[in-house]
XYZ file of C-alpha atoms in Angstrom:
282
model
C 11.205 8.090 11.246
C 8.893 10.938 12.195
C 5.252 10.826 11.066
C 3.251 14.043 10.845
C -0.533 13.938 10.307
C -2.062 17.009 8.648
C -5.727 17.996 8.245
C -6.583 21.078 6.229
C -9.145 23.438 7.759
C -9.810 26.832 9.371
C -7.573 26.134 12.385
C -4.914 24.365 10.341
C -1.284 25.234 11.009
C 1.837 23.786 9.436
C 4.641 22.290 11.479
C 8.012 24.033 11.406
C 9.396 23.556 7.880
C 12.389 21.247 7.550
C 14.571 21.421 4.421
C 13.959 18.159 2.582
C 13.684 16.257 -0.651
C 10.103 15.036 -0.902
C 8.720 11.990 -2.722
C 5.033 12.508 -3.438
C 2.245 10.026 -4.103
C -0.411 7.793 -2.596
C 1.958 4.785 -2.778
C -0.629 2.036 -2.242
C 1.339 -1.201 -1.991
C 4.699 0.620 -2.203
C 5.406 -1.373 -5.369
C 8.544 -1.331 -7.520
C 7.665 1.919 -9.327
C 6.864 3.629 -6.001
C 10.184 2.456 -4.620
C 11.952 3.989 -7.624
C 10.387 7.380 -6.807
C 11.397 7.176 -3.148
C 14.922 5.889 -3.833
C 15.550 8.648 -6.376
C 14.461 11.184 -3.759
C 16.737 9.437 -1.254
C 19.749 9.721 -3.576
C 19.121 13.439 -4.071
C 18.626 13.991 -0.326
C 21.891 12.264 0.540
C 23.808 14.311 -2.054
C 22.295 17.536 -0.726
C 22.705 16.378 2.891
C 19.120 17.165 3.819
C 16.244 15.004 5.016
C 14.229 12.560 2.919
C 10.477 13.123 3.233
C 7.446 11.371 1.787
C 4.040 12.946 1.276
C 1.116 10.547 1.154
C -2.643 10.793 1.629
C -5.448 8.982 3.405
C -8.085 7.950 2.535
C -7.686 7.361 -1.184
C -8.833 10.384 -3.264
C -11.120 8.210 -5.407
C -13.019 7.082 -2.315
C -13.622 10.685 -1.216
C -14.394 12.221 -4.597
C -16.967 9.520 -5.332
C -18.649 10.370 -2.003
C -18.228 6.805 -0.773
C -20.197 5.345 -3.681
C -17.197 3.334 -4.874
C -15.449 0.964 -2.462
C -11.682 1.331 -2.652
C -9.721 -1.913 -2.653
C -6.505 -1.052 -0.830
C -3.339 -3.103 -1.166
C -1.866 -1.974 2.155
C -3.165 -0.292 5.319
C -1.541 3.006 6.235
C 0.485 1.532 9.115
C 2.054 -1.078 6.837
C 2.829 1.578 4.250
C 4.562 3.649 6.936
C 6.630 0.644 7.978
C 7.807 0.178 4.390
C 8.733 3.855 4.141
C 10.841 3.470 7.264
C 12.669 0.465 5.793
C 13.441 2.529 2.681
C 15.233 5.085 4.844
C 12.619 7.852 4.966
C 13.175 10.486 7.678
C 9.774 12.231 7.701
C 6.343 11.188 6.430
C 3.583 13.739 5.984
C 0.181 12.028 5.963
C -2.447 14.429 4.641
C -6.097 13.698 5.304
C -7.749 13.702 1.902
C -11.229 15.150 2.363
C -13.511 17.439 0.376
C -11.998 20.556 1.969
C -8.480 19.522 0.960
C -9.726 18.534 -2.516
C -10.894 22.123 -3.156
C -7.389 23.600 -2.915
C -6.182 25.083 -6.172
C -2.918 23.671 -7.514
C -1.091 26.870 -6.485
C -2.559 26.747 -2.963
C -1.486 23.119 -2.615
C 2.079 23.899 -3.668
C 2.359 27.026 -1.506
C 1.036 25.220 1.566
C 2.242 21.653 1.370
C 5.413 21.873 -0.694
C 7.018 25.286 -0.257
C 5.406 25.609 3.170
C 6.990 22.375 4.406
C 10.500 23.386 3.336
C 10.766 21.225 0.223
C 13.926 21.950 -1.784
C 13.395 19.225 -4.364
C 10.160 17.387 -5.229
C 10.136 13.924 -6.820
C 7.048 12.160 -8.186
C 5.863 9.849 -10.916
C 4.976 11.212 -14.356
C 1.235 10.807 -13.666
C 1.109 12.529 -10.253
C -1.547 15.254 -10.068
C -2.501 17.737 -7.368
C -4.992 20.468 -6.582
C -8.685 20.775 -7.436
C -9.762 18.121 -9.964
C -6.119 17.142 -10.418
C -5.453 20.229 -12.532
C -1.872 20.423 -11.303
C 0.541 18.053 -13.062
C 4.259 17.380 -13.109
C 4.458 19.753 -16.085
C 3.010 22.642 -14.045
C 4.702 21.984 -10.699
C 7.804 24.121 -11.350
C 5.645 27.048 -12.475
C 3.305 26.717 -9.484
C 6.373 26.597 -7.238
C 7.791 29.797 -8.755
C 11.231 28.208 -8.964
C 11.526 27.840 -5.188
C 12.350 24.138 -5.474
C 13.596 21.693 -8.100
C 11.384 19.003 -9.656
C 12.304 15.505 -10.817
C 9.801 13.459 -12.806
C 10.076 9.655 -12.721
C 9.112 8.072 -16.031
C 6.703 5.169 -16.447
C 8.182 1.859 -15.329
C 7.140 -1.224 -17.303
C 7.527 -4.949 -16.789
C 6.846 -7.241 -19.750
C 5.234 -4.314 -21.543
C 2.832 -3.571 -18.676
C 2.935 -0.363 -16.654
C 3.672 -1.151 -13.010
C 0.793 0.321 -11.020
C -1.385 -0.336 -7.993
C -4.374 -0.646 -10.326
C -2.732 -3.439 -12.315
C -1.773 -5.297 -9.118
C -5.393 -5.067 -7.921
C -6.443 -6.503 -11.272
C -4.067 -9.450 -10.811
C -5.584 -10.072 -7.367
C -9.108 -9.969 -8.762
C -8.132 -12.733 -11.191
C -6.278 -14.796 -8.574
C -2.932 -14.372 -10.341
C -0.914 -13.902 -7.156
C 2.173 -15.601 -8.584
C 2.585 -12.670 -11.007
C 2.432 -9.987 -8.325
C 5.964 -10.319 -6.889
C 7.479 -9.031 -10.142
C 5.483 -5.799 -9.807
C 5.380 -5.443 -6.027
C 8.978 -6.459 -5.324
C 7.811 -9.234 -2.978
C 4.907 -11.632 -2.560
C 1.606 -9.947 -1.823
C 1.014 -9.799 1.916
C -2.046 -9.577 4.138
C -2.554 -9.656 7.894
C -5.531 -10.935 9.771
C -7.071 -11.981 13.045
C -7.274 -15.656 14.024
C -10.937 -16.504 14.537
C -10.572 -20.220 15.313
C -8.183 -23.153 14.874
C -8.558 -26.912 15.115
C -7.136 -30.301 14.073
C -9.016 -32.554 11.680
C -10.158 -35.885 13.061
C -9.070 -37.547 9.862
C -5.436 -37.163 8.892
C -2.983 -34.734 10.424
C -4.217 -31.417 9.078
C -4.364 -28.237 11.122
C -6.881 -25.562 10.155
C -7.053 -21.853 10.999
C -9.903 -19.483 10.160
C -8.676 -15.913 9.610
C -10.551 -12.624 9.275
C -8.498 -10.235 7.146
C -7.692 -6.841 8.633
C -9.227 -3.713 7.043
C -7.566 -2.016 4.062
C -6.343 -5.213 2.421
C -7.699 -6.810 -0.727
C -7.939 -10.587 -0.861
C -7.319 -12.484 -4.082
C -10.268 -13.990 -5.932
C -12.091 -16.959 -4.427
C -9.895 -20.035 -4.831
C -7.091 -22.073 -3.280
C -3.570 -20.681 -2.896
C -0.170 -21.681 -1.635
C 0.771 -19.389 1.256
C 3.407 -18.735 3.873
C 2.116 -17.929 7.340
C 4.403 -15.790 9.499
C 3.691 -15.760 13.223
C 5.920 -14.988 16.209
C 9.150 -15.669 14.360
C 7.967 -18.911 12.744
C 7.152 -19.526 9.075
C 4.657 -22.234 8.069
C 3.938 -23.406 4.521
C 0.378 -24.381 3.697
C -2.668 -23.546 1.637
C -5.386 -20.924 1.912
C -8.975 -21.247 0.791
C -10.498 -17.835 0.000
C -14.284 -17.619 -0.050
C -16.723 -14.772 0.635
C -13.881 -12.514 1.808
C -12.830 -15.128 4.392
C -9.707 -17.281 4.709
C -9.343 -20.887 5.853
C -5.717 -21.989 6.240
C -4.621 -25.621 6.115
C -1.268 -27.071 7.230
C 0.305 -30.490 7.588
C 1.189 -31.441 11.158
C 1.043 -29.118 14.151
C 1.599 -25.401 14.626
C 4.134 -24.806 17.422
C 2.342 -21.947 19.155
C -1.434 -21.809 19.048
C -1.912 -18.726 21.267
C -1.317 -16.107 18.564
C -4.070 -13.633 17.705
C -2.826 -12.259 14.378
C -0.932 -13.745 11.449
C 0.809 -12.421 8.361
C 0.245 -14.269 5.091
C 2.355 -14.175 1.949
C 0.482 -15.313 -1.127
C 2.782 -17.472 -3.284
C 0.695 -18.911 -6.132
C -2.723 -20.155 -7.112
C -3.330 -23.886 -6.696
C -6.367 -23.837 -8.992
C -5.940 -25.537 -12.353
C -9.141 -24.052 -13.754
C -10.131 -21.030 -11.664
C -13.059 -22.235 -9.631
C -15.373 -19.671 -8.103
C -16.305 -20.958 -4.654
C -19.627 -19.634 -3.502
C -19.986 -21.743 -0.375
C -17.997 -24.005 1.905
């Protein structure tokens, strides 16, 4: 998979256009509804025998447009998002730097530059995708802005149990510690990665503890205790995680085989709290 980073500005120049079907969106978390957009684009690309592309943005538009006043709680860092695109069979990813200069493009300028200009023959996006200054461009105006130079497919809202599947809703589940519900919307357990700060055995019993600092651009679930899987160097360990003050303390029975690792991947299975306890200190 080829990744192309684009920054709009006075000296900006587009790469050579490649005929493609393009899935468009921010795709934070690459949840089930995002996957539907990308897989629909993939089906069209295979039928037309051209490349499958994804357009995404970084940082999140809300973070930029609010001038940094609102902290954005990301579900996945960009590099993890790119890895998931690759596993979905994407050929090219265009990562556009979302800044105030880019945000001032009119809808027509955006389409001329970043859709027609990149060789898009068919654009695919969710029903609520917007583009251009103040999000004035919508899926209803995209064909007109494109002057018929490419086809447009709109993916309808995807619900689960009457709830729209969205990154916002998944963040809400995390904020309430309801990690066991997330897999139905995300397509897998919620995942974070972090750096091992320290590890030690307890003097009483046979528990092994690991303190982990979460990597940037992840959102931890609410303070509480959770069942987790820890993935490290080909091994999977089942244990619990205590979340407090944006920190993680892992606890396992027995011994961890390799204690030289620096980073770990955690999958959050379910909350172990009976009555959600807010832990202020440890």
